[in-house]
Structure formats: C-alpha cells, structure tokens
Amino acid sequence: MIPSSFDYVVAESVDHAVRLLVEHGEDAKILSGGHSLLPLLKFRLSTPKLVIDLGRIASLRAIVEEQNRLRLGALVTHHQIEASEAVHRRCPLLAETAGQIGDVQIRNRGTLAGSLAHADPAADWPAAILALGAEVRLAGPKGERSVAARDFFIDMMLTAIAPGEIITEVRVPALAPLTGWAYVKVAQKASGFAIAGVAALLSVDPSGHCAAASVGITGVASRAYRASAVAAALEGKKLNSDGIQAAAKHAADGIEPLDDLHASAAFRAHLARVLTRRALELAVSRVGPGVSWPV
Ligand SMILES: Cc1cc2nc3c(=O)[nH]c(=O)nc-3n(C[C@H](O)[C@H](O)[C@H](O)COP(=O)(O)OP(=O)(O)OC[C@H]3O[C@@H](n4cnc5c(N)ncnc54)[C@H](O)[C@@H]3O)c2cc1C
C-alpha cells in the first residue's frame, strides 16, 4: 500500500505541465484530485518517476458561461458542477450527473477531467458528455486541439489523449429550448460507480414530435457509447409511452456488455434498456411548458 518513490512537481502553468510531460514521457503522470491516481500508485499498478500536480493552476478551476455553451476547466470538481447556478440554468444534465457520483467527499475532490482521462468504463461523466455532444480541449507539444466526445473514449481506460497532452477544459453546448434531460443509474453499492447509467436529452417541437434525441450509456460496455439506434427510433416521431419503450429496446444494440462479479452481461443489457426508458420518460416530462406528459 506504499507507492514506489517518485518526484513531485507543482506545475505553474499548462505550458509548464506539458513541457514536463514531454521531457519525462511515460515516466510522468498528471495529478488532479488524486482519487484514481493515488490508489493506482499505492497498489503499484502505476509507478511513475514524476508526478505533475496541476492543482495550483487557478485558471483550470473555472466554470465559464458563454452565449451558447459552458466551458468547464479541467480541475472543476464534481461538487462545483453540482452546485453551479450557471450549470443548473444552462445545462442541468451536468448537475444531475454530478450529484450521483460517489459521495460528498468524492464529489469535493474528484475532477471532471480526471474522470474523463481515467476512462473508467463505470464512470458517470462519459454518459453525459456523450449525450451532450461535448468537446474535450487538449493542450500538448503541438498546441491545442479539440476532440469530440464521441471520438474521445476508445476503450477501457483508453482515450484519445496523445502522449504529452493534458485536458484543459470541456466545452458543453447549452441546452436548446424545449429540451428535457435526465441521468439515471443503478449504482454499485460500495463505490457508487455505475453498473449502468443513462444520460438522455430530448428536444420536442411544438406539435409534440421528437426534434432530436441523444442518449449516452456508461457502465454497460468496455467504454461508454452513444445509443444511436435509440435516437434514430425517436427522431421525427410523435412522442408517447409506446414509442419510448420501443426505442429504449435498442439501448444495447451492437454492444458487447461487460460480464463481471457486479452484473452479468445479460443483466447489464437489460439495465441499459430499462434505464434508457426511464431516462427518456424523465427527460420528456421536463421538456417544459406546452408539452404534457404522459401522452
Ligand atoms: C471511493 C470512490 C468512489 C467513486 N465513485 C464514483 C462514482 O460513483 N462515479 C464516478 O463517475 N466516479 C467515481 N469515482 C471516481 C472519482 O469521482 C474521480 O472522478 C476519478 O477517480 C478521477 O479522479 P481525479 O479527478 O481525482 O483524477 P486523478 O486521480 O488525479 O487522475 C486520474 C487519471 O487521469 C489523469 N489525469 C488527471 N487529470 C488530467 C488532465 N487534466 N489531463 C490529462 N490526464 C489527467 C491522471 O494522470 C490519472 O491517470 C469514485 C472514486 C472513488 C475513490
């Protein structure tokens, strides 16, 4: 339970952190909240020679509201998101997701970017980030770039972050009018991680037809995914209970569900479908004035 020895550097800026990462290559690891990194160090599953602490880069702690989006700095904690008035107003799906992560201590320390970079297949954020069509901003030796959420999660604990890069922020579009949202999950009791978690967005036109749908699912497969068959089954259709139930049946289409001591593959696929229906029903109930539910 004692990590192997390493040097520790407090990064003064994003550029400084990138320079150190480039200089030390695979021997270096970024530290944000430490909630995943420290257990890895203690079990010696990761044995970096250098730990680069981003914690003093104040600019990475900001939530910035712009006209059509929110910019969430890499060090923004789950609690900051859960408590942010701007988040509740512009993108309440984020607050609803944050509030379901672990417990208060975890939410006070764990960071959005740390969670995305770690890419635990049972983490909550990927579902919401995928459903929202967010962008992950990366800084590296070749400058800055953006990666769309759908291209970010490659496999279990594997992302599109290239060597020498760090996440600097996540850009999330503000919800369009007449859009409902929901994040629902079945949690693993001890940790709170998702056995299955579904984030859903539904936009409805004034005639009650689904203008757009987006569903992100975590916990079920080796990486979080967008359930595009669910969205395709809803878009353009009049929204009603039967339609939602039929669409939710596609939640695990084309997926190879995980099978482990927490849940069998068949149960995870079942949860994906049930939680998708619940998330869609909750989302449509929140679309706003003029749209009544159930129909
Ligand atoms: C007991 C417990 C319960 C939890 N329950 C839940 C839960 O219910 N749901 C859930 O989703 N999560 C849960 N978590 C995860 C937690 O919320 C953190 O989000 C997660 O552990 C990441 O931790 P961190 O932000 O402290 O990042 P760190 O541990 O500091 O870093 C994690 C990894 O990401 C890398 N990294 C960090 N920041 C960056 C960056 N800016 N750019 C590039 N790489 C970076 C690090 O090098 C490391 O490899 C739980 C954790 C614990 C310990």
Tab-separated table of C-alpha atoms and ligand atoms in Angstrom:
chain	number	residue	atom	x	y	z
A	1	MET	CA	0.000	0.000	0.000
A	2	ILE	CA	3.039	2.292	-0.171
A	3	PRO	CA	3.764	3.797	-3.586
A	4	SER	CA	7.188	3.401	-5.146
A	5	SER	CA	9.208	6.598	-4.777
A	6	PHE	CA	8.636	9.452	-7.204
A	7	ASP	CA	9.477	13.102	-7.613
A	8	TYR	CA	6.659	15.609	-7.247
A	9	VAL	CA	6.418	18.904	-9.135
A	10	VAL	CA	3.747	21.583	-8.856
A	11	ALA	CA	3.044	22.782	-12.404
A	12	GLU	CA	2.998	26.587	-12.641
A	13	SER	CA	1.007	26.667	-15.872
A	14	VAL	CA	-0.439	24.401	-18.556
A	15	ASP	CA	2.684	25.031	-20.694
A	16	HIS	CA	4.910	24.032	-17.780
A	17	ALA	CA	2.928	20.800	-17.277
A	18	VAL	CA	3.141	19.971	-21.000
A	19	ARG	CA	6.908	20.657	-21.054
A	20	LEU	CA	7.407	18.317	-18.098
A	21	LEU	CA	5.249	15.627	-19.700
A	22	VAL	CA	7.212	15.834	-22.950
A	23	GLU	CA	10.548	15.788	-21.118
A	24	HIS	CA	9.690	12.770	-18.937
A	25	GLY	CA	7.447	10.813	-21.321
A	26	GLU	CA	5.955	7.650	-19.860
A	27	ASP	CA	7.795	8.217	-16.571
A	28	ALA	CA	5.463	11.132	-15.734
A	29	LYS	CA	1.848	11.213	-14.541
A	30	ILE	CA	-0.569	14.114	-14.138
A	31	LEU	CA	-2.234	14.558	-10.736
A	32	SER	CA	-5.607	16.339	-10.456
A	33	GLY	CA	-7.746	15.244	-7.482
A	34	GLY	CA	-5.764	12.025	-6.976
A	35	HIS	CA	-8.871	9.904	-6.455
A	36	SER	CA	-7.884	7.388	-9.100
A	37	LEU	CA	-4.174	8.082	-9.394
A	38	LEU	CA	-3.308	7.581	-5.716
A	39	PRO	CA	-4.909	4.119	-5.465
A	40	LEU	CA	-3.028	3.135	-8.641
A	41	LEU	CA	0.236	4.351	-7.091
A	42	LYS	CA	-0.450	2.615	-3.785
A	43	PHE	CA	-1.173	-0.705	-5.480
A	44	ARG	CA	1.899	-0.080	-7.662
A	45	LEU	CA	-0.246	-0.529	-10.749
A	46	SER	CA	1.335	2.745	-11.830
A	47	THR	CA	4.933	3.550	-10.903
A	48	PRO	CA	5.740	6.972	-12.366
A	49	LYS	CA	9.080	8.603	-11.583
A	50	LEU	CA	7.468	12.047	-11.665
A	51	VAL	CA	4.037	13.247	-10.551
A	52	ILE	CA	2.998	16.608	-12.018
A	53	ASP	CA	0.389	18.337	-9.856
A	54	LEU	CA	-1.986	20.620	-11.803
A	55	GLY	CA	-3.688	21.714	-8.579
A	56	ARG	CA	-2.277	25.272	-8.404
A	57	ILE	CA	-3.258	26.314	-11.938
A	58	ALA	CA	-6.167	28.520	-10.920
A	59	SER	CA	-7.434	29.048	-14.470
A	60	LEU	CA	-8.311	25.332	-14.688
A	61	ARG	CA	-10.820	25.657	-11.841
A	62	ALA	CA	-13.262	27.969	-13.605
A	63	ILE	CA	-16.735	27.388	-14.975
A	64	VAL	CA	-17.228	29.969	-17.731
A	65	GLU	CA	-20.649	30.738	-19.174
A	66	GLU	CA	-20.712	31.848	-22.810
A	67	GLN	CA	-23.614	32.580	-25.107
A	68	ASN	CA	-24.193	29.031	-26.350
A	69	ARG	CA	-22.056	26.911	-24.108
A	70	LEU	CA	-20.335	26.302	-20.807
A	71	ARG	CA	-16.581	25.882	-20.513
A	72	LEU	CA	-15.602	23.677	-17.604
A	73	GLY	CA	-11.932	23.836	-16.585
A	74	ALA	CA	-10.038	20.594	-16.124
A	75	LEU	CA	-9.852	20.946	-12.334
A	76	VAL	CA	-13.538	21.703	-11.853
A	77	THR	CA	-14.803	19.236	-9.257
A	78	HIS	CA	-17.997	17.225	-9.364
A	79	HIS	CA	-19.291	19.326	-6.449
A	80	GLN	CA	-18.601	22.609	-8.262
A	81	ILE	CA	-20.721	21.360	-11.149
A	82	GLU	CA	-23.469	20.076	-8.879
A	83	ALA	CA	-23.613	23.449	-7.075
A	84	SER	CA	-23.154	25.839	-10.012
A	85	GLU	CA	-26.071	28.137	-10.706
A	86	ALA	CA	-24.916	28.580	-14.320
A	87	VAL	CA	-24.851	24.815	-14.814
A	88	HIS	CA	-28.359	24.405	-13.400
A	89	ARG	CA	-29.631	27.154	-15.676
A	90	ARG	CA	-27.824	26.257	-18.915
A	91	CYS	CA	-27.187	22.525	-18.713
A	92	PRO	CA	-28.927	20.827	-15.776
A	93	LEU	CA	-27.994	17.372	-17.074
A	94	LEU	CA	-24.458	18.071	-15.830
A	95	ALA	CA	-25.656	18.934	-12.323
A	96	GLU	CA	-27.895	15.874	-12.215
A	97	THR	CA	-24.971	13.645	-13.223
A	98	ALA	CA	-22.525	15.230	-10.781
A	99	GLY	CA	-24.958	14.745	-7.892
A	100	GLN	CA	-24.964	10.989	-8.461
A	101	ILE	CA	-21.189	10.493	-8.341
A	102	GLY	CA	-19.878	8.667	-5.255
A	103	ASP	CA	-20.434	10.571	-2.014
A	104	VAL	CA	-19.763	14.097	-0.766
A	105	GLN	CA	-16.051	13.525	-0.183
A	106	ILE	CA	-15.611	12.073	-3.649
A	107	ARG	CA	-17.522	14.933	-5.234
A	108	ASN	CA	-15.473	17.520	-3.353
A	109	ARG	CA	-12.178	16.183	-4.627
A	110	GLY	CA	-12.774	14.298	-7.877
A	111	THR	CA	-12.475	16.307	-11.081
A	112	LEU	CA	-14.295	16.202	-14.396
A	113	ALA	CA	-11.086	15.946	-16.440
A	114	GLY	CA	-9.545	13.356	-14.097
A	115	SER	CA	-12.600	11.186	-14.569
A	116	LEU	CA	-12.572	11.571	-18.373
A	117	ALA	CA	-8.827	10.928	-18.632
A	118	HIS	CA	-9.054	7.854	-16.417
A	119	ALA	CA	-11.892	6.495	-18.629
A	120	ASP	CA	-13.218	4.003	-16.134
A	121	PRO	CA	-15.996	2.158	-18.005
A	122	ALA	CA	-18.264	2.607	-14.959
A	123	ALA	CA	-17.698	6.361	-14.536
A	124	ASP	CA	-20.758	8.605	-14.801
A	125	TRP	CA	-19.398	11.595	-16.752
A	126	PRO	CA	-18.858	9.841	-20.085
A	127	ALA	CA	-22.608	9.155	-20.464
A	128	ALA	CA	-23.492	12.838	-20.031
A	129	ILE	CA	-20.573	14.132	-22.086
A	130	LEU	CA	-21.544	11.831	-24.969
A	131	ALA	CA	-25.253	12.672	-24.810
A	132	LEU	CA	-24.431	16.382	-24.801
A	133	GLY	CA	-22.008	16.176	-27.720
A	134	ALA	CA	-19.339	17.947	-25.661
A	135	GLU	CA	-15.799	18.740	-26.808
A	136	VAL	CA	-12.662	17.901	-24.844
A	137	ARG	CA	-9.889	20.505	-25.212
A	138	LEU	CA	-6.349	19.213	-25.066
A	139	ALA	CA	-3.041	21.081	-24.824
A	140	GLY	CA	0.135	19.364	-25.964
A	141	PRO	CA	3.527	19.879	-27.569
A	142	LYS	CA	1.889	20.713	-30.928
A	143	GLY	CA	-0.522	23.252	-29.425
A	144	GLU	CA	-4.202	22.908	-28.632
A	145	ARG	CA	-6.888	20.763	-30.215
A	146	SER	CA	-10.449	19.651	-29.598
A	147	VAL	CA	-11.732	16.108	-29.610
A	148	ALA	CA	-15.460	15.410	-29.871
A	149	ALA	CA	-16.765	13.288	-27.003
A	150	ARG	CA	-17.771	10.545	-29.456
A	151	ASP	CA	-14.117	10.176	-30.522
A	152	PHE	CA	-12.616	10.558	-27.056
A	153	PHE	CA	-13.378	7.209	-25.376
A	154	ILE	CA	-11.513	4.471	-27.212
A	155	ASP	CA	-11.697	1.525	-24.831
A	156	MET	CA	-11.485	0.621	-21.167
A	157	MET	CA	-9.139	3.217	-19.645
A	158	LEU	CA	-8.007	4.289	-23.093
A	159	THR	CA	-8.749	7.706	-24.570
A	160	ALA	CA	-7.728	9.905	-27.487
A	161	ILE	CA	-5.267	11.848	-25.276
A	162	ALA	CA	-1.898	11.681	-27.089
A	163	PRO	CA	1.467	11.475	-25.298
A	164	GLY	CA	2.415	14.864	-23.853
A	165	GLU	CA	-1.187	16.142	-23.828
A	166	ILE	CA	-3.379	17.211	-20.945
A	167	ILE	CA	-7.076	18.039	-20.824
A	168	THR	CA	-7.537	21.765	-20.233
A	169	GLU	CA	-11.299	22.078	-20.409
A	170	VAL	CA	-14.559	20.530	-21.519
A	171	ARG	CA	-16.911	22.582	-23.687
A	172	VAL	CA	-20.563	21.747	-23.338
A	173	PRO	CA	-23.359	23.178	-25.505
A	174	ALA	CA	-26.141	24.857	-23.533
A	175	LEU	CA	-29.454	23.035	-23.804
A	176	ALA	CA	-31.732	24.236	-26.584
A	177	PRO	CA	-35.249	25.421	-25.670
A	178	LEU	CA	-37.878	22.676	-25.334
A	179	THR	CA	-35.219	20.141	-24.386
A	180	GLY	CA	-35.625	17.725	-21.495
A	181	TRP	CA	-32.774	15.916	-19.808
A	182	ALA	CA	-32.141	13.085	-17.359
A	183	TYR	CA	-29.371	10.964	-15.904
A	184	VAL	CA	-30.437	7.739	-14.218
A	185	LYS	CA	-28.251	4.953	-12.972
A	186	VAL	CA	-28.049	1.749	-10.994
A	187	ALA	CA	-25.008	2.124	-8.788
A	188	GLN	CA	-22.616	-0.418	-7.415
A	189	LYS	CA	-23.442	-0.153	-3.711
A	190	ALA	CA	-19.932	0.108	-2.250
A	191	SER	CA	-18.410	2.719	-4.562
A	192	GLY	CA	-21.322	4.388	-6.283
A	193	PHE	CA	-19.845	3.662	-9.735
A	194	ALA	CA	-22.449	2.837	-12.397
A	195	ILE	CA	-23.377	-0.742	-13.150
A	196	ALA	CA	-25.386	1.031	-15.818
A	197	GLY	CA	-26.013	4.746	-16.260
A	198	VAL	CA	-28.005	6.511	-18.972
A	199	ALA	CA	-27.960	10.193	-19.883
A	200	ALA	CA	-30.754	11.318	-22.189
A	201	LEU	CA	-31.653	14.541	-23.979
A	202	LEU	CA	-34.893	15.000	-25.873
A	203	SER	CA	-35.914	18.045	-27.876
A	204	VAL	CA	-39.563	18.306	-28.767
A	205	ASP	CA	-41.224	20.521	-31.361
A	206	PRO	CA	-44.463	22.342	-30.556
A	207	SER	CA	-46.527	19.585	-32.189
A	208	GLY	CA	-45.128	17.018	-29.725
A	209	HIS	CA	-42.771	15.334	-32.197
A	210	CYS	CA	-39.216	14.486	-31.213
A	211	ALA	CA	-36.957	17.027	-32.931
A	212	ALA	CA	-33.716	15.499	-31.612
A	213	ALA	CA	-32.682	12.779	-29.192
A	214	SER	CA	-29.351	11.838	-27.741
A	215	VAL	CA	-28.519	9.021	-25.350
A	216	GLY	CA	-25.158	8.234	-23.709
A	217	ILE	CA	-24.702	4.978	-21.803
A	218	THR	CA	-21.967	4.084	-19.318
A	219	GLY	CA	-21.157	1.018	-17.219
A	220	VAL	CA	-22.539	-1.450	-19.736
A	221	ALA	CA	-19.645	-1.927	-22.173
A	222	SER	CA	-15.866	-1.546	-22.032
A	223	ARG	CA	-16.365	2.110	-22.939
A	224	ALA	CA	-19.269	4.498	-22.747
A	225	TYR	CA	-21.223	4.796	-26.014
A	226	ARG	CA	-23.926	6.771	-27.766
A	227	ALA	CA	-27.046	4.678	-28.314
A	228	SER	CA	-27.667	5.990	-31.818
A	229	ALA	CA	-30.326	3.377	-32.653
A	230	VAL	CA	-32.433	4.709	-29.761
A	231	ALA	CA	-32.161	8.269	-31.072
A	232	ALA	CA	-32.966	7.137	-34.639
A	233	ALA	CA	-36.098	5.341	-33.415
A	234	LEU	CA	-37.378	8.546	-31.768
A	235	GLU	CA	-36.438	11.398	-34.087
A	236	GLY	CA	-39.310	12.771	-36.145
A	237	LYS	CA	-41.854	10.621	-34.292
A	238	LYS	CA	-44.729	11.718	-32.089
A	239	LEU	CA	-43.563	11.103	-28.515
A	240	ASN	CA	-45.632	8.681	-26.474
A	241	SER	CA	-45.035	5.899	-23.948
A	242	ASP	CA	-45.152	3.079	-26.504
A	243	GLY	CA	-42.701	4.859	-28.799
A	244	ILE	CA	-40.271	5.497	-25.961
A	245	GLN	CA	-40.494	1.915	-24.776
A	246	ALA	CA	-39.909	0.596	-28.301
A	247	ALA	CA	-36.939	2.949	-28.841
A	248	ALA	CA	-35.355	2.006	-25.491
A	249	LYS	CA	-35.234	-1.638	-26.590
A	250	HIS	CA	-32.348	-0.620	-28.886
A	251	ALA	CA	-30.171	0.601	-25.989
A	252	ALA	CA	-27.724	-2.301	-26.170
A	253	ASP	CA	-27.796	-2.860	-29.950
A	254	GLY	CA	-24.369	-3.783	-31.308
A	255	ILE	CA	-22.804	-3.731	-27.828
A	256	GLU	CA	-20.816	-6.449	-26.109
A	257	PRO	CA	-21.871	-5.954	-22.483
A	258	LEU	CA	-19.343	-6.442	-19.666
A	259	ASP	CA	-19.749	-9.556	-17.543
A	260	ASP	CA	-18.189	-9.426	-14.062
A	261	LEU	CA	-18.854	-10.024	-10.388
A	262	HIS	CA	-21.144	-6.987	-10.201
A	263	ALA	CA	-23.515	-7.956	-13.034
A	264	SER	CA	-23.807	-10.477	-15.858
A	265	ALA	CA	-23.776	-9.339	-19.490
A	266	ALA	CA	-27.483	-10.166	-19.839
A	267	PHE	CA	-28.401	-8.127	-16.758
A	268	ARG	CA	-26.343	-5.138	-17.932
A	269	ALA	CA	-28.072	-5.192	-21.321
A	270	HIS	CA	-31.440	-5.401	-19.538
A	271	LEU	CA	-30.481	-2.456	-17.296
A	272	ALA	CA	-29.415	-0.438	-20.334
A	273	ARG	CA	-32.889	-0.851	-21.857
A	274	VAL	CA	-34.841	-0.225	-18.648
A	275	LEU	CA	-32.771	2.809	-17.622
A	276	THR	CA	-32.972	4.220	-21.130
A	277	ARG	CA	-36.756	4.084	-20.978
A	278	ARG	CA	-36.753	5.725	-17.550
A	279	ALA	CA	-34.296	8.413	-18.607
A	280	LEU	CA	-36.307	9.223	-21.739
A	281	GLU	CA	-39.565	9.392	-19.780
A	282	LEU	CA	-37.994	11.677	-17.198
A	283	ALA	CA	-36.462	13.819	-19.948
A	284	VAL	CA	-39.740	14.280	-21.793
A	285	SER	CA	-41.506	15.178	-18.541
A	286	ARG	CA	-39.036	18.056	-18.191
A	287	VAL	CA	-39.298	19.476	-21.686
A	288	GLY	CA	-41.225	22.446	-20.430
A	289	PRO	CA	-44.432	24.352	-20.904
A	290	GLY	CA	-46.610	23.320	-23.810
A	291	VAL	CA	-45.604	19.676	-23.772
A	292	SER	CA	-47.673	17.493	-21.476
A	293	TRP	CA	-46.639	14.026	-20.438
A	294	PRO	CA	-47.603	11.177	-20.340
A	295	VAL	CA	-49.464	11.017	-23.644
B	1	LIG	C1	-14.413	5.577	-3.410
B	1	LIG	C2	-14.621	6.185	-4.777
B	1	LIG	C3	-15.899	6.237	-5.305
B	1	LIG	C4	-16.112	6.804	-6.565
B	1	LIG	N1	-17.376	6.811	-7.071
B	1	LIG	C5	-17.568	7.269	-8.319
B	1	LIG	C6	-18.862	7.251	-8.927
B	1	LIG	O1	-19.858	6.877	-8.332
B	1	LIG	N2	-18.968	7.682	-10.205
B	1	LIG	C7	-17.898	8.167	-10.924
B	1	LIG	O2	-18.049	8.542	-12.074
B	1	LIG	N3	-16.671	8.232	-10.355
B	1	LIG	C8	-16.488	7.803	-9.089
B	1	LIG	N4	-15.241	7.880	-8.550
B	1	LIG	C9	-14.155	8.497	-9.358
B	1	LIG	C10	-13.871	9.933	-8.901
B	1	LIG	O3	-15.049	10.647	-8.836
B	1	LIG	C11	-12.893	10.687	-9.813
B	1	LIG	O4	-13.555	11.332	-10.861
B	1	LIG	C12	-11.915	9.839	-10.503
B	1	LIG	O5	-11.340	8.966	-9.555
B	1	LIG	C13	-10.792	10.715	-11.120
B	1	LIG	O6	-10.108	11.258	-10.047
B	1	LIG	P1	-9.419	12.669	-10.037
B	1	LIG	O7	-10.262	13.653	-10.680
B	1	LIG	O8	-9.004	12.881	-8.634
B	1	LIG	O9	-8.162	12.435	-11.017
B	1	LIG	P2	-6.734	11.823	-10.684
B	1	LIG	O10	-6.854	10.631	-9.803
B	1	LIG	O11	-5.817	12.895	-10.243
B	1	LIG	O12	-6.314	11.376	-12.157
B	1	LIG	C14	-6.916	10.252	-12.788
B	1	LIG	C15	-6.150	9.901	-14.072
B	1	LIG	O13	-6.341	10.929	-15.031
B	1	LIG	C16	-5.095	11.562	-15.369
B	1	LIG	N5	-5.393	12.986	-15.426
B	1	LIG	C17	-5.933	13.738	-14.419
B	1	LIG	N6	-6.167	14.981	-14.851
B	1	LIG	C18	-5.775	15.032	-16.141
B	1	LIG	C19	-5.769	16.068	-17.114
B	1	LIG	N7	-6.223	17.288	-16.883
B	1	LIG	N8	-5.302	15.762	-18.348
B	1	LIG	C20	-4.858	14.508	-18.632
B	1	LIG	N9	-4.828	13.491	-17.728
B	1	LIG	C21	-5.285	13.752	-16.500
B	1	LIG	C22	-4.122	11.168	-14.266
B	1	LIG	O14	-2.792	11.132	-14.709
B	1	LIG	C23	-4.636	9.796	-13.885
B	1	LIG	O15	-4.153	8.842	-14.789
B	1	LIG	C24	-15.013	7.342	-7.284
B	1	LIG	C25	-13.727	7.307	-6.741
B	1	LIG	C26	-13.516	6.735	-5.509
B	1	LIG	C27	-12.128	6.749	-4.942
